Amino acid sequence: MRALLLENLHPLATSILGADGIDVATRGGALDEDELIAALQGVQLLGIRSKTQVTERVLENAPDLVAIGAYCIGTNQIDLGAAAVRGVAAFNAPFSNTRSVVELTLAEIIALTRRLTERDRALHAGIWDKSADGAHEVRGRTLGIVGYGNIGTQLSVLAEALGMSVVFYDSAEKLSLGNARRLESLDELLEVADVVTLHVDGRGGNAGLFGARQFGRMRPGSVFLNLSRGFVVDYAALRDEILTGRIAGAAVDVFPEEPKRRGDPFESDLRGLPNVILTPHVGGSTEEAQEAIGQFVSNKLRDYLAHGSTMLSVNLPNLALDARTGAHRLVHLHRNTPGVLAGINRTLAEHDVNIDAQLLATRGDLGYVVTDVGSGLALELCEELETMDQTIRLRLLS
Ligand SMILES: NC(=O)c1ccc[n+]([C@@H]2O[C@H](COP(=O)([O-])OP(=O)(O)OC[C@H]3O[C@@H](n4cnc5c(N)ncnc54)[C@H](O)[C@@H]3O)[C@@H](O)[C@H]2O)c1
C-alpha cells in the first residue's frame, strides 16, 4: 500500500499511516491536475487539504486509488460523486476544530461586551481611557445561538458556565443542553438576545439569512458575531447599524470573498469601524485543531483500508466496522439495484462458503455489503463477485 500526502499535513498523518505498514510519501504544496495524475500511479491513498482539486479526470486516470482523506472540513475540492462510482471512499474531519471555533467565539463575546479592542487600541496610541462606560460583564446576559449543531451546542455549554443565559434557534429539531431554551423562530431570538452569534451550516438556502431586517430586530446595544459562512450576512447592513450605534459591536471571521493567499490585501465594508473585531477566517485554525484533524482523518483512512469501515465517509454508505470475525472479509461496493445481496450469497453458497457475519448499508444509488467468512476463498469465487453486473469494487481483507 502506498499513500501520497500533499499540502503539508500534520506529521501525525505520516506516523499513523506509516505505523500500519503503509509506504507514505509527502509533498509540501498542492499539485495541478496533470501532476496529480502522474503522482497517483500506484498510489492507494491520497491525503489533501483544500487546494488540491480531485476532478473526475484525475479519478478516471488514477486506477489504483482506494480512498481520499480531506484533512479539513470542506470537501468541495473533490468530485465526490465521480469518486463514489469508481469505488473511491472520501473522508473529512467534520468536527476536529469545533472547540477552537467555540473558544474564539467566547473570547470575542467577552471582548465585545467589555469593548476590549477599543481600550487596547487607545492605550497603544498612548491614550489612558480608563472608564466603565459601555463595558459590561457577560454574566446574566442572554446569548442567542443561531444554528445549534456541533459548534452551537458546545458554545451553549461553555457560555452557561460563564453565567450566560442561553437561547437558541435551529431550523431542525434539536435537544437543548443544560438550561438552554429552544425558541421557535429567529425573530423570537432577536427580541431577547444581548449577543447574537451565527453557527449555521453553508447550505445554499442560508445565503443572505441575516440582513437589514434581522439587524433591525436586534435589541439596541446588543452585539453580533459571525464565525459560520460569509455569504450568510449582509455586511453593508451591519456597517449601517454599527455607525448608528444601535448595534454596539461585532466580530466577523468569515467573508463573502476571502483573499486566496496569506499576505493578500483585504477589502471589506467593516474595516475601521469601532468595536468591530475582524479575523481572517481563523476560527478553526489552531495547532490543536490541526493535530486533531491529522489524527481523525488518518484513523478513518486506516480503518477503511484495514476493516472496510466507512463510518463518516462523505460519499459511500456508512458502516461502522471493527476487525473481522472470520478468516476473510469481503467488501463489496455496488450499484444499488434489487437482488445484489441475494446474488452475493448465492455465489458464496455455491462455493460452500459459510457466512460468519454480514452487514449491508445503502446510500442513494450505492450499496455496500461486508461479509465475514470463516473458510478459505477460491479465486473463481472472487472473480464471480467481481464480474457481477452491479459490482463497482470488490476488496478482500485477509
Ligand atoms: N470560522 C471557522 O474557521 C470555521 C471553522 C469550522 C466551521 N465553521 C463553520 O461553522 C458553521 C457551523 O459548523 P458546525 O460544525 O456546527 O455545523 P453543523 O452542521 O454541526 O451545525 C449547523 C446547524 O445549523 C442549523 N441550521 C442550518 N441552517 C439554519 C437556519 N437557516 N436557521 C437555523 N438553523 C440552521 C442546522 O440544522 C445545524 O444544526 C458552518 O457553517 C461551518 O462551515 C467555521
Coordinates of C-alpha atoms and ligand atoms in Angstrom, one line a residue, residues 73 94-95 97-98 101 146-152 169-172 174 198-203 205-206 209 227-229 253-254 281-285, ligand 1:
I73 CA -13.8 20.4 6.9
P94 CA -16.2 17.5 10.3
F95 CA -15.7 18.4 14.0
N97 CA -11.8 22.2 15.0
T98 CA -15.2 22.7 16.8
V101 CA -14.2 28.0 17.0
V146 CA -28.5 30.6 15.6
G147 CA -27.6 27.1 14.4
Y148 CA -27.4 24.5 17.3
G149 CA -25.0 22.0 15.7
N150 CA -21.5 20.8 16.7
I151 CA -20.3 24.4 17.4
G152 CA -23.6 25.9 18.6
Y169 CA -32.9 28.8 17.2
D170 CA -32.3 25.9 14.8
S171 CA -34.3 25.0 11.8
A172 CA -34.1 21.3 12.8
K174 CA -32.5 19.8 18.5
L198 CA -24.4 32.6 13.9
H199 CA -23.3 29.0 13.6
V200 CA -25.5 27.8 10.7
D201 CA -24.1 25.5 8.0
G202 CA -23.2 26.5 4.5
R203 CA -26.3 25.2 2.6
G205 CA -30.6 28.5 1.3
N206 CA -28.6 30.3 4.0
L209 CA -30.0 34.8 6.0
L227 CA -18.0 32.7 12.5
S228 CA -20.0 30.5 10.2
R229 CA -20.0 31.5 6.5
D253 CA -14.3 35.8 10.9
V254 CA -15.8 34.9 7.6
H281 CA -11.1 33.0 8.9
V282 CA -9.1 31.6 11.8
G283 CA -12.0 30.3 13.9
G284 CA -10.8 26.8 13.5
S285 CA -7.1 27.5 13.0
Ligands
LIG1 N1 -14.6 30.1 11.2 C1 -14.1 29.0 11.0 O1 -12.9 28.8 10.9 C2 -15.0 27.8 11.0 C3 -14.5 26.5 11.4 C4 -15.3 25.4 11.4 C5 -16.7 25.6 11.0 N2 -17.1 26.8 10.6 C6 -18.5 27.0 10.1 O2 -19.3 27.0 11.3 C7 -20.7 26.6 10.9 C8 -21.2 25.6 11.9 O3 -20.4 24.4 11.9 P1 -20.9 23.1 12.7 O4 -19.9 22.1 12.6 O5 -21.5 23.5 14.0 O6 -22.1 22.7 11.7 P2 -23.3 21.7 12.0 O7 -23.7 21.2 10.6 O8 -23.0 20.7 13.0 O9 -24.5 22.7 12.5 C9 -25.2 23.6 11.8 C10 -26.6 23.8 12.4 O10 -27.2 24.9 11.8 C11 -28.6 24.5 11.6 N3 -29.1 25.4 10.6 C12 -28.8 25.4 9.2 N4 -29.5 26.4 8.6 C13 -30.2 27.1 9.6 C14 -31.0 28.2 9.5 N5 -31.2 28.9 8.4 N6 -31.6 28.6 10.7 C15 -31.4 27.9 11.8 N7 -30.6 26.8 11.9 C16 -30.0 26.4 10.8 C17 -28.5 23.1 11.3 O11 -29.8 22.4 11.5 C18 -27.4 22.5 12.2 O12 -28.0 22.2 13.5 C19 -20.5 26.0 9.5 O13 -21.0 27.0 8.6 C20 -19.0 25.8 9.3 O14 -18.7 26.0 7.9 C21 -16.3 27.9 10.6

